Tab-separated table of C-alpha atoms and ligand atoms in Angstrom:
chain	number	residue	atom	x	y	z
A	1	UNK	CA	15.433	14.853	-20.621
A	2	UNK	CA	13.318	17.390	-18.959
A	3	UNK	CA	14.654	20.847	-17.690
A	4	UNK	CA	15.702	20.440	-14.327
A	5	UNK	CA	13.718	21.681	-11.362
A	6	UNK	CA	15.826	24.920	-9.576
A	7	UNK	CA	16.281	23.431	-5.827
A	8	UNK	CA	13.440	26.660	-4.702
A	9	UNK	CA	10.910	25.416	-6.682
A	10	UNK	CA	11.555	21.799	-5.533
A	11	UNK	CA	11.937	23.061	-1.458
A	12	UNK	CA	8.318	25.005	-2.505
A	13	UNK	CA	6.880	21.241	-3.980
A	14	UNK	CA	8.264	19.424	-0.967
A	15	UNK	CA	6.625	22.086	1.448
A	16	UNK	CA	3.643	20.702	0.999
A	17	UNK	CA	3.517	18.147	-1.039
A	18	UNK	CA	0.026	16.213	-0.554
A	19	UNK	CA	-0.799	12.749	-1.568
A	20	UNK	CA	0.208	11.216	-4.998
A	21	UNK	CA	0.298	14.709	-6.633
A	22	UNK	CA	4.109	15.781	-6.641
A	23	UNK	CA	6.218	13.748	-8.982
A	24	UNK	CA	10.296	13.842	-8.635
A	25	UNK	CA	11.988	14.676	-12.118
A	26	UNK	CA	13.389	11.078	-13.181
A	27	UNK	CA	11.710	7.151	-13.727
A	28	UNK	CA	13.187	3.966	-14.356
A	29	UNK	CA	11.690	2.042	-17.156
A	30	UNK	CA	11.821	-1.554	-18.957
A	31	UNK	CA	10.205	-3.542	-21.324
A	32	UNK	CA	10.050	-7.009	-21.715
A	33	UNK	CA	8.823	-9.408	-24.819
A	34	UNK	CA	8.094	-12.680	-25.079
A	35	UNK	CA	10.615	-13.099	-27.797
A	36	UNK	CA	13.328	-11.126	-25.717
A	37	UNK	CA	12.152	-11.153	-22.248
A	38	UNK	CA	13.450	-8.053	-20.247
A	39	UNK	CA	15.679	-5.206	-21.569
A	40	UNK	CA	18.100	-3.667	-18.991
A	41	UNK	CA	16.487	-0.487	-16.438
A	42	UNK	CA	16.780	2.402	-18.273
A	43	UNK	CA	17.258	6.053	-16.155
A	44	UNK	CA	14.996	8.723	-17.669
A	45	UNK	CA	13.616	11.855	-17.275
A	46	UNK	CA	10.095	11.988	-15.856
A	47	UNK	CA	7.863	12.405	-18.837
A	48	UNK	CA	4.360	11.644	-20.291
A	49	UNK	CA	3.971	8.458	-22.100
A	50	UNK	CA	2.947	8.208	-25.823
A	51	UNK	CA	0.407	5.556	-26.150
A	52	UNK	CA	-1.420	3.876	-29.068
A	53	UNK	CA	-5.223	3.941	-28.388
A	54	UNK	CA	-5.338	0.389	-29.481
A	55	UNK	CA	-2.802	-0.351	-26.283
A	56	UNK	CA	-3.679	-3.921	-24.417
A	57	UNK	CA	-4.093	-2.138	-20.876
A	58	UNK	CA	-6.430	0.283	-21.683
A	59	UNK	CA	-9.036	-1.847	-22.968
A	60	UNK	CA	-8.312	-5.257	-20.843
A	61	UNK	CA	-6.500	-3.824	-17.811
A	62	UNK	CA	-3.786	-6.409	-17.514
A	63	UNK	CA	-1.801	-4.277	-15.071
A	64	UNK	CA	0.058	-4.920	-11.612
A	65	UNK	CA	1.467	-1.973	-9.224
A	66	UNK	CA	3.263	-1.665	-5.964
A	67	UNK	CA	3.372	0.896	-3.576
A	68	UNK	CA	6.546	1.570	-0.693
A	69	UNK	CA	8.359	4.057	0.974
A	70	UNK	CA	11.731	5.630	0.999
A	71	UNK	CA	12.303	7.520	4.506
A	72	UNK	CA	14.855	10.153	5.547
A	73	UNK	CA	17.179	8.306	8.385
A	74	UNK	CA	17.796	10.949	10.958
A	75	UNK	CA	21.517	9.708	10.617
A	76	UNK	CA	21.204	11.891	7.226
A	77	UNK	CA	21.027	8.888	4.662
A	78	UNK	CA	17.830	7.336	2.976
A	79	UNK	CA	16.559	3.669	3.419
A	80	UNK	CA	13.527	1.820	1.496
A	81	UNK	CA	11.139	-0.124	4.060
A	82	UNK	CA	10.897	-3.624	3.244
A	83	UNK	CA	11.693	-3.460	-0.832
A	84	UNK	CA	12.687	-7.625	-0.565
A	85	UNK	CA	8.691	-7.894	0.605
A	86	UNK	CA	7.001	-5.682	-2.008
A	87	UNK	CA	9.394	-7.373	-4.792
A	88	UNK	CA	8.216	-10.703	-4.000
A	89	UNK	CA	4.600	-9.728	-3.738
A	90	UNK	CA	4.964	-7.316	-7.328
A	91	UNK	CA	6.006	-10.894	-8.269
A	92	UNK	CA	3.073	-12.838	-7.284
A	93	UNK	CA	0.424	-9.943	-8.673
A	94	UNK	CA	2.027	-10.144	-12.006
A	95	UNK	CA	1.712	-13.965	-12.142
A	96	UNK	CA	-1.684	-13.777	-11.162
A	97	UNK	CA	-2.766	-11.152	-13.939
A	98	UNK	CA	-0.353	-13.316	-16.944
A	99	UNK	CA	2.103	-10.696	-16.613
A	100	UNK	CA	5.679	-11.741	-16.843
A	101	UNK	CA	7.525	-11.808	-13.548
A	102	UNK	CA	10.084	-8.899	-12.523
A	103	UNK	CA	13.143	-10.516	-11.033
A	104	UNK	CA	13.259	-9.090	-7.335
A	105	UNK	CA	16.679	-7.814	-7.876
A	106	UNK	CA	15.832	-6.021	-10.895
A	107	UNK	CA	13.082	-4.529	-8.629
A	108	UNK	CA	15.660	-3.359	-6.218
A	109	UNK	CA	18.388	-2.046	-8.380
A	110	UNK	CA	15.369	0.214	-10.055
A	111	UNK	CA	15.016	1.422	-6.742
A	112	UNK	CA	18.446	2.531	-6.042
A	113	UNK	CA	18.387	3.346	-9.504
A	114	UNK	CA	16.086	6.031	-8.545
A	115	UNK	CA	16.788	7.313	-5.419
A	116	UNK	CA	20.243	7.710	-6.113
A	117	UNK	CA	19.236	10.605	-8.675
A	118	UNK	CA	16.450	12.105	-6.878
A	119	UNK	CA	18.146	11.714	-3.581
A	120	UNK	CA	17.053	15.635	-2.774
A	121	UNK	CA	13.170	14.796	-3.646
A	122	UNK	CA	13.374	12.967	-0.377
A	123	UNK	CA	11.695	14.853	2.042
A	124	UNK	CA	12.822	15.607	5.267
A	125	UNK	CA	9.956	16.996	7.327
A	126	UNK	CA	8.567	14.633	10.059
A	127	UNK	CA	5.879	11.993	8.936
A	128	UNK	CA	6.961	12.608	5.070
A	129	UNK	CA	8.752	10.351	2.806
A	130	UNK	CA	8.908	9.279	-0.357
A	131	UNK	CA	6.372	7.089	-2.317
A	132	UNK	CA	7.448	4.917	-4.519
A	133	UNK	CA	5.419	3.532	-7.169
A	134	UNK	CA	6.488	0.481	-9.744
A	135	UNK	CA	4.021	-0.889	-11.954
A	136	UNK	CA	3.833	-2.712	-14.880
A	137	UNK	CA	1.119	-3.145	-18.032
A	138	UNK	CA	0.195	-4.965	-21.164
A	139	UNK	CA	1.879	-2.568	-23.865
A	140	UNK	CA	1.285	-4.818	-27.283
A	141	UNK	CA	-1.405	-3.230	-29.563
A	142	UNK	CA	-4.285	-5.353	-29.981
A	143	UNK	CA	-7.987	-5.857	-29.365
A	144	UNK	CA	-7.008	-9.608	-28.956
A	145	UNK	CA	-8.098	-10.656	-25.552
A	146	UNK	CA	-4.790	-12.582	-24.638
A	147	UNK	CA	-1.553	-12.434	-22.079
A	148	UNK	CA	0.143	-9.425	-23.643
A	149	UNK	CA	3.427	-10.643	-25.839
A	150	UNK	CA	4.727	-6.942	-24.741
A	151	UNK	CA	4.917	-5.406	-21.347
A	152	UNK	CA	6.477	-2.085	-20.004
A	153	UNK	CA	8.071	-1.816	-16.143
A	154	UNK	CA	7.993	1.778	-14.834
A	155	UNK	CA	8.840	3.115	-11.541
A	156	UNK	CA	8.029	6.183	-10.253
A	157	UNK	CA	7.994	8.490	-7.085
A	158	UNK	CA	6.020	10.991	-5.353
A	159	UNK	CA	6.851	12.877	-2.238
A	160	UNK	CA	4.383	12.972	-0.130
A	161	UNK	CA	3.117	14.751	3.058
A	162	UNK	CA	1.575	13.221	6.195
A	163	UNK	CA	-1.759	10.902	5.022
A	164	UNK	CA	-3.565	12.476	7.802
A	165	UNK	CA	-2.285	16.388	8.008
A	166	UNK	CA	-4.160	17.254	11.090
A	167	UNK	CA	-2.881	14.214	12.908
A	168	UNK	CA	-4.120	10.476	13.253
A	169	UNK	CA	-8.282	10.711	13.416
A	170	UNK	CA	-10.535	7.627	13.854
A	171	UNK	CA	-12.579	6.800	10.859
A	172	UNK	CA	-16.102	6.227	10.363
A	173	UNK	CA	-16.835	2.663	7.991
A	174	UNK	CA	-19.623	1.379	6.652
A	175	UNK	CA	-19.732	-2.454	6.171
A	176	UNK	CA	-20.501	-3.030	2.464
A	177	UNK	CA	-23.403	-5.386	1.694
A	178	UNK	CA	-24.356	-4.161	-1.820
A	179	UNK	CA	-21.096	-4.862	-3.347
A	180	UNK	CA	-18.077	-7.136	-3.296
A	181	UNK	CA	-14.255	-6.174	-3.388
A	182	UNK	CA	-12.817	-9.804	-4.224
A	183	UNK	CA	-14.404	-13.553	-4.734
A	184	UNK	CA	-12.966	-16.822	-4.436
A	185	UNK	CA	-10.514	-17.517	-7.060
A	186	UNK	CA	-10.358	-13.915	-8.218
A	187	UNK	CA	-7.442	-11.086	-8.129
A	188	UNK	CA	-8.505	-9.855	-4.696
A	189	UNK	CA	-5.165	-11.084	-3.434
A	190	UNK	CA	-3.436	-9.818	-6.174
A	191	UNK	CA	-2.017	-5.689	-6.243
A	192	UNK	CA	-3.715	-4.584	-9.546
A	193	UNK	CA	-6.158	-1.379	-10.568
A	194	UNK	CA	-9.096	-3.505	-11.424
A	195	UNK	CA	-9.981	-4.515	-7.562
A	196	UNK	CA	-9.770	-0.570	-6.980
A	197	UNK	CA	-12.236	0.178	-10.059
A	198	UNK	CA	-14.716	-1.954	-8.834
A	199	UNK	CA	-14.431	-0.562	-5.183
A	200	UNK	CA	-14.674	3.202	-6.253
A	201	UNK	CA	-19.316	2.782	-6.341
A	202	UNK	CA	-18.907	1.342	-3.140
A	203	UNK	CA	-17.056	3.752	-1.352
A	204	UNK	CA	-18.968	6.670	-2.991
A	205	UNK	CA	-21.727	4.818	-1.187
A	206	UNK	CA	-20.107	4.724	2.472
A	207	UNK	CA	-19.341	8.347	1.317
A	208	UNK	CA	-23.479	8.934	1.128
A	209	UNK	CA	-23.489	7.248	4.351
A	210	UNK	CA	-21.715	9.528	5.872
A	211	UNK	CA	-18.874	7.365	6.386
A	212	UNK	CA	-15.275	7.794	5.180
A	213	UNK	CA	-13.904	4.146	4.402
A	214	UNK	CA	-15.900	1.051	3.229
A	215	UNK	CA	-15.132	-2.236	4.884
A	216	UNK	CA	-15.212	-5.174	2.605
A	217	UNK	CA	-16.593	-8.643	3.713
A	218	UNK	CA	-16.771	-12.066	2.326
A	219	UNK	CA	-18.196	-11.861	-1.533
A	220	UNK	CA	-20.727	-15.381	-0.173
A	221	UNK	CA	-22.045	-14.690	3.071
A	222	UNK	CA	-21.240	-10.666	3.660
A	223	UNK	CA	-20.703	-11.939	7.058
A	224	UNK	CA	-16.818	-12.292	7.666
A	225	UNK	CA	-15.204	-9.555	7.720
A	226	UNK	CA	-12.219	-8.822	5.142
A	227	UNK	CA	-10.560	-5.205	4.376
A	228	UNK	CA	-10.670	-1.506	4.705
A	229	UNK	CA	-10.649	0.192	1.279
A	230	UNK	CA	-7.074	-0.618	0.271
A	231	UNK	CA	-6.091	-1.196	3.733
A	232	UNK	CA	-6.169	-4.585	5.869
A	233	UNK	CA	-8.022	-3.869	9.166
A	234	UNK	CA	-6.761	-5.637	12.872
A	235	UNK	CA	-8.685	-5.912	15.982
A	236	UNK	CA	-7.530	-5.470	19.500
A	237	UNK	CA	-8.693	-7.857	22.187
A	238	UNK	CA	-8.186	-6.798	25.750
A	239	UNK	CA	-7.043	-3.766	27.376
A	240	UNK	CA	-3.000	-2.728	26.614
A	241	UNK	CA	-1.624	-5.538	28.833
A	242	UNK	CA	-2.080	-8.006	27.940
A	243	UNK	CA	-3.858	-7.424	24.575
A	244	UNK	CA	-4.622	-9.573	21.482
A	245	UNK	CA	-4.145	-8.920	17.952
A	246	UNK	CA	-6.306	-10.965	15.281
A	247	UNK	CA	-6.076	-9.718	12.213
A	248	UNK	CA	-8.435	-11.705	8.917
A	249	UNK	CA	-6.481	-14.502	7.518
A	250	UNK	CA	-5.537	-14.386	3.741
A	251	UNK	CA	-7.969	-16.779	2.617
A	252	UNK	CA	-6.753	-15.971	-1.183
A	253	UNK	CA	-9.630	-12.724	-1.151
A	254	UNK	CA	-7.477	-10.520	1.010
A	255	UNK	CA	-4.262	-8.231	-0.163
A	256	UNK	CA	-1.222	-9.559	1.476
A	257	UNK	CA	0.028	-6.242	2.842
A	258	UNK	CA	3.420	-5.645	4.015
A	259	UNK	CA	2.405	-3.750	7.048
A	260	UNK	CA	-0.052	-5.698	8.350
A	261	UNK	CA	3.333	-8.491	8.365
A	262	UNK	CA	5.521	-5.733	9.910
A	263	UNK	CA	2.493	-5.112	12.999
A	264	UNK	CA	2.116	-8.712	13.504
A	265	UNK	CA	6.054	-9.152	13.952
A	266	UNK	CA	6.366	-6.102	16.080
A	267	UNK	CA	3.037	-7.184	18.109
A	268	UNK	CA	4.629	-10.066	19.699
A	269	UNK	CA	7.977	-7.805	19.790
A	270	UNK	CA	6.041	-5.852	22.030
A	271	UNK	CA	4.852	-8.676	23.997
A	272	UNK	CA	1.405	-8.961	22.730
A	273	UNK	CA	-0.361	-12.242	21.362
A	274	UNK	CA	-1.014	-12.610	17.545
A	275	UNK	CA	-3.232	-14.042	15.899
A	276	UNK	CA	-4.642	-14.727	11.884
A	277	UNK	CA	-8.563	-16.331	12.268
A	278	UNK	CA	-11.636	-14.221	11.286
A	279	UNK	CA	-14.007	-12.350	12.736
A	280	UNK	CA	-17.891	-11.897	11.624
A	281	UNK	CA	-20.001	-8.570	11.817
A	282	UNK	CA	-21.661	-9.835	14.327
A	283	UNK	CA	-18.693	-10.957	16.971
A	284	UNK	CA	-17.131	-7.084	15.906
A	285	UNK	CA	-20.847	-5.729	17.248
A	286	UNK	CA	-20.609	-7.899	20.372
A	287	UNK	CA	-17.345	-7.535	21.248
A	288	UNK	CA	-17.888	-4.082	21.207
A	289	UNK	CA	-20.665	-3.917	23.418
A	290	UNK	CA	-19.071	-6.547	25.874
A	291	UNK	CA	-15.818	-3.922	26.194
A	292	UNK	CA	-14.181	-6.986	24.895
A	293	UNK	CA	-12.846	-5.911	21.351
A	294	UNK	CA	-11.292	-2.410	22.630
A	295	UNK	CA	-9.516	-1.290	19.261
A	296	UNK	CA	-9.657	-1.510	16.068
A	297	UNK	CA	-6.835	-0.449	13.427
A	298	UNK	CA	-6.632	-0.271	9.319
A	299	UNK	CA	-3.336	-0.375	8.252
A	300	UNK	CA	-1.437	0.057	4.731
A	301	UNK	CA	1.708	1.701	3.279
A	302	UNK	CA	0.250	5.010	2.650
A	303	UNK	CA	-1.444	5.992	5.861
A	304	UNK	CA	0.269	3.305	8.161
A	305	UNK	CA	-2.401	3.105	10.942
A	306	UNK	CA	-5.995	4.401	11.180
A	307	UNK	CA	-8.187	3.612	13.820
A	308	UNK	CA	-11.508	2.569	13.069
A	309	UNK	CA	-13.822	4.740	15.544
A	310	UNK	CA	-17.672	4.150	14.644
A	311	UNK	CA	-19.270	1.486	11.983
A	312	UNK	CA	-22.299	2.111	10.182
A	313	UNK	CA	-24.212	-0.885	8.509
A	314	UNK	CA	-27.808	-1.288	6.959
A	315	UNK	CA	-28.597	-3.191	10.601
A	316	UNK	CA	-27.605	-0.250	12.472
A	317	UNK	CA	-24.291	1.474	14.155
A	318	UNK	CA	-21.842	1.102	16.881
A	319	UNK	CA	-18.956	2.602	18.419
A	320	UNK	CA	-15.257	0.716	18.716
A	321	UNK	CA	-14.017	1.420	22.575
A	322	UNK	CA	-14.388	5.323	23.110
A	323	UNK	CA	-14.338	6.137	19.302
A	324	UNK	CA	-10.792	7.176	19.803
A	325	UNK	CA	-7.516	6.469	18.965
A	326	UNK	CA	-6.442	3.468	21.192
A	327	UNK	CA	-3.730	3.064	22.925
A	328	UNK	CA	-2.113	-0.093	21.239
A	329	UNK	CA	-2.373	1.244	17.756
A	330	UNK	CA	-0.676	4.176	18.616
A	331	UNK	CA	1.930	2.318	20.672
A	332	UNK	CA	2.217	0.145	17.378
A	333	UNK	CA	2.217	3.097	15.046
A	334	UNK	CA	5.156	4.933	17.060
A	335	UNK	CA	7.097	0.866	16.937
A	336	UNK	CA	6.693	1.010	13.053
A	337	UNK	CA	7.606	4.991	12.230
A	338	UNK	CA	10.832	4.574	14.759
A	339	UNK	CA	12.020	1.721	12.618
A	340	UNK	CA	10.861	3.542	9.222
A	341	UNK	CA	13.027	6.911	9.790
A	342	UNK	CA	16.003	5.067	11.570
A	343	UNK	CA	14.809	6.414	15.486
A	344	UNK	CA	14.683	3.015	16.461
A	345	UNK	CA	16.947	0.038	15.864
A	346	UNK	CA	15.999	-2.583	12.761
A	347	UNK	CA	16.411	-5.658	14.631
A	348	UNK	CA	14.457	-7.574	11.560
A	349	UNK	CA	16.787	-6.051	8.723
A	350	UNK	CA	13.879	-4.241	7.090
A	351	UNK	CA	15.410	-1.016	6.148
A	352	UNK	CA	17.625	-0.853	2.577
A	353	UNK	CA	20.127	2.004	2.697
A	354	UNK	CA	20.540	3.283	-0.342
A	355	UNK	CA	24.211	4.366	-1.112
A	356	UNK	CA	24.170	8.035	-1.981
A	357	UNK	CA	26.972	9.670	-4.209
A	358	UNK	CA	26.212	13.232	-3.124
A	359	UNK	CA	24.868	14.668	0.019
A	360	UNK	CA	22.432	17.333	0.641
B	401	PLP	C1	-1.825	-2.257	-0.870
B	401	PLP	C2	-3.025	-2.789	-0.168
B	401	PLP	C3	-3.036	-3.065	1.213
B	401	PLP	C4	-1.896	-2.712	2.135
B	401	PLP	O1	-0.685	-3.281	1.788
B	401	PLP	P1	0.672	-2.643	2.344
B	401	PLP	O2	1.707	-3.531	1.765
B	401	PLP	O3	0.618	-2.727	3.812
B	401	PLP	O4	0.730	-1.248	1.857
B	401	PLP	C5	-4.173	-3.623	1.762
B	401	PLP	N1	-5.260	-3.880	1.017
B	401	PLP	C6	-5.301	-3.611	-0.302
B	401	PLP	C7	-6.541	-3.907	-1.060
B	401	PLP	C8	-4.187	-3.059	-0.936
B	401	PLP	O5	-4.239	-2.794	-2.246
């Protein structure tokens, strides 16, 4: 095990912690074979790995992850938002990529597992929390181009800061007609590094554009609109009441996310209409000019909700309502962090509280 971090150098970490860049001091690891299928979650310190260079993932990138969030409840305890939903879907990824699937209460108890030992890397500033990441990857050495016969489980966690540090900004996208995210019958729906890799040229390109996020659309047409980098997107019909929310359908080439579930529930909680259909490029520019389509939102685990202010495309550019923040996204964003960090009640049971032997 690693030297433990002194309690001022981990209040100095959690000051500012960032995105992705702080890791707490323990992990939780398995393996699984195909002989032996899994071994029992083992506690360990937080350490590098030692890795053949003839490893399976490295050269054929059979490899699933997750990503969720452990929040400080402002009764003083610590709850995980929606584990049940990211096990299942951690479930699903790994079938699709011929990786062996992690029982979902395995994937909970390496949860508790975890927080229950770095309980005090949980931060407690408002709009931080803890990011958790499992993942899992082809382990077996071999060139051999086949479902790996040996796969390691590892879950790890990051405190992190606010996604947006200066507050929640509309973003600028540029609709992607050069490249494609997902086709049919491919791993878009799947959580696994590949669909980022591919992505990375094409959002270096909306960066040339001026843009900050690229918005994916259909691999055959480019005409139907799909995702926001790793985020799905929703569009507001209508002004606040009563408003619509239609949000792309998983046609198989969209990520599944757990928030944009948890919006859709608390949309018609808060009385508005839902909806799962499509939308082209084309309706998004009309609606838009008609004052019809008055908001537009990308939402994910990491950053929750962005608005979507301006979109850029080789056909030209247009504004979404004012270019600002709207007024049901934030109405939505304040539903979902209320629920997150305990300020409002859970009426949908979608907080874990993880028991705690110590305090702060
Ligand atoms: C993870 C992810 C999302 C968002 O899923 P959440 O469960 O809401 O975090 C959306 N799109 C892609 C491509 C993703 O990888």
């Amino acid at each position: 095990m690693s030297v433990p971090t002194s309690s001022a150098e981990r209040e100095r970490l959690l000051a500012n912690p960032g995105f992705g860049r702080v890791f707490t001091e323990h992990m939780v690891r398995a393996r699984w074979t195909k002989d032996g299928g899994w071994s029992e979650l083992q506690l360990t310190g937080y350490a590098p790995l030692q890795m053949d260079p003839g490893t399976s993932v490295l050269h054929y990138a059979q490899a699933v992850f997750e990503g969720l969030k452990a929040f400080q409840q402002s009764d003083g305890g610590v709850a995980a938002f929606r584990p049940d939903a990211h096990a299942r879907r951690f479930r699903r990824s790994a079938a699709r990529l011929a990786l062996p699937e992690l029982p979902e209460q395995a994937f909970l108890d390496a949860i508790d597992m975890l927080l229950e030992v770095d309980r005090e890397w949980v931060p407690t500033a408002p709009d931080h929390s803890l990011y958790l990441r499992p993942l899992m990857y082809a382990s077996e050495v071999t060139l051999l181009v086949h479902p790996s016969e040996d796969v390691e489980l590892l879950l790890i966690a990051s405190p992190s800061g606010p996604y947006f540090p200066r507050g929640v900004k509309p973003v600028t996208v540029w609709l992607s007609e050069d490249f494609s995210r997902a086709a049919p019958g491919g791993t878009g729906s799947a959580k696994t590094g590949g669909n980022y890799a591919g992505g990375l040229l094409a959002q270096a390109q909306a960066a040339e554009k001026g843009c900050d996020q690229v918005v994916w659309l259909d691999s055959r047409e480019h005409r139907w609109v799909e995702e926001m980098g790793g985020m799905n997107l929703c569009f507001v019909f209508g002004a606040e009441r009563p408003a619509r929310l239609m949000t792309p359908a998983l046609t198989g080439t969209l990520l599944p996310g757990v928030t944009r579930d948890s919006l859709l529930v608390l949309g018609r909680d808060l009385g508005y209409a839902t909806e799962e259909g499509q939308i082209s490029v084309d309706e998004w520019r009309a609606g838009c000019a008609a004052g019809t389509l008055t908001e537009v939102f990308a939402c994910g685990t990491a950053a929750v909700i962005t608005p979507v202010g301006t979109v850029k495309s080789a056909h030209g550019s247009w504004t979404v309502g004012d270019g600002g923040a709207g007024p049901v996204s934030m109405r939505l964003r304040q539903a979902l962090v209320d629920i997150q960090r305990g300020a409002a009640p859970d009426p949908h049971g979608w907080l874990r509280h993880v028991r705690v032997s110590s305090g702060r």
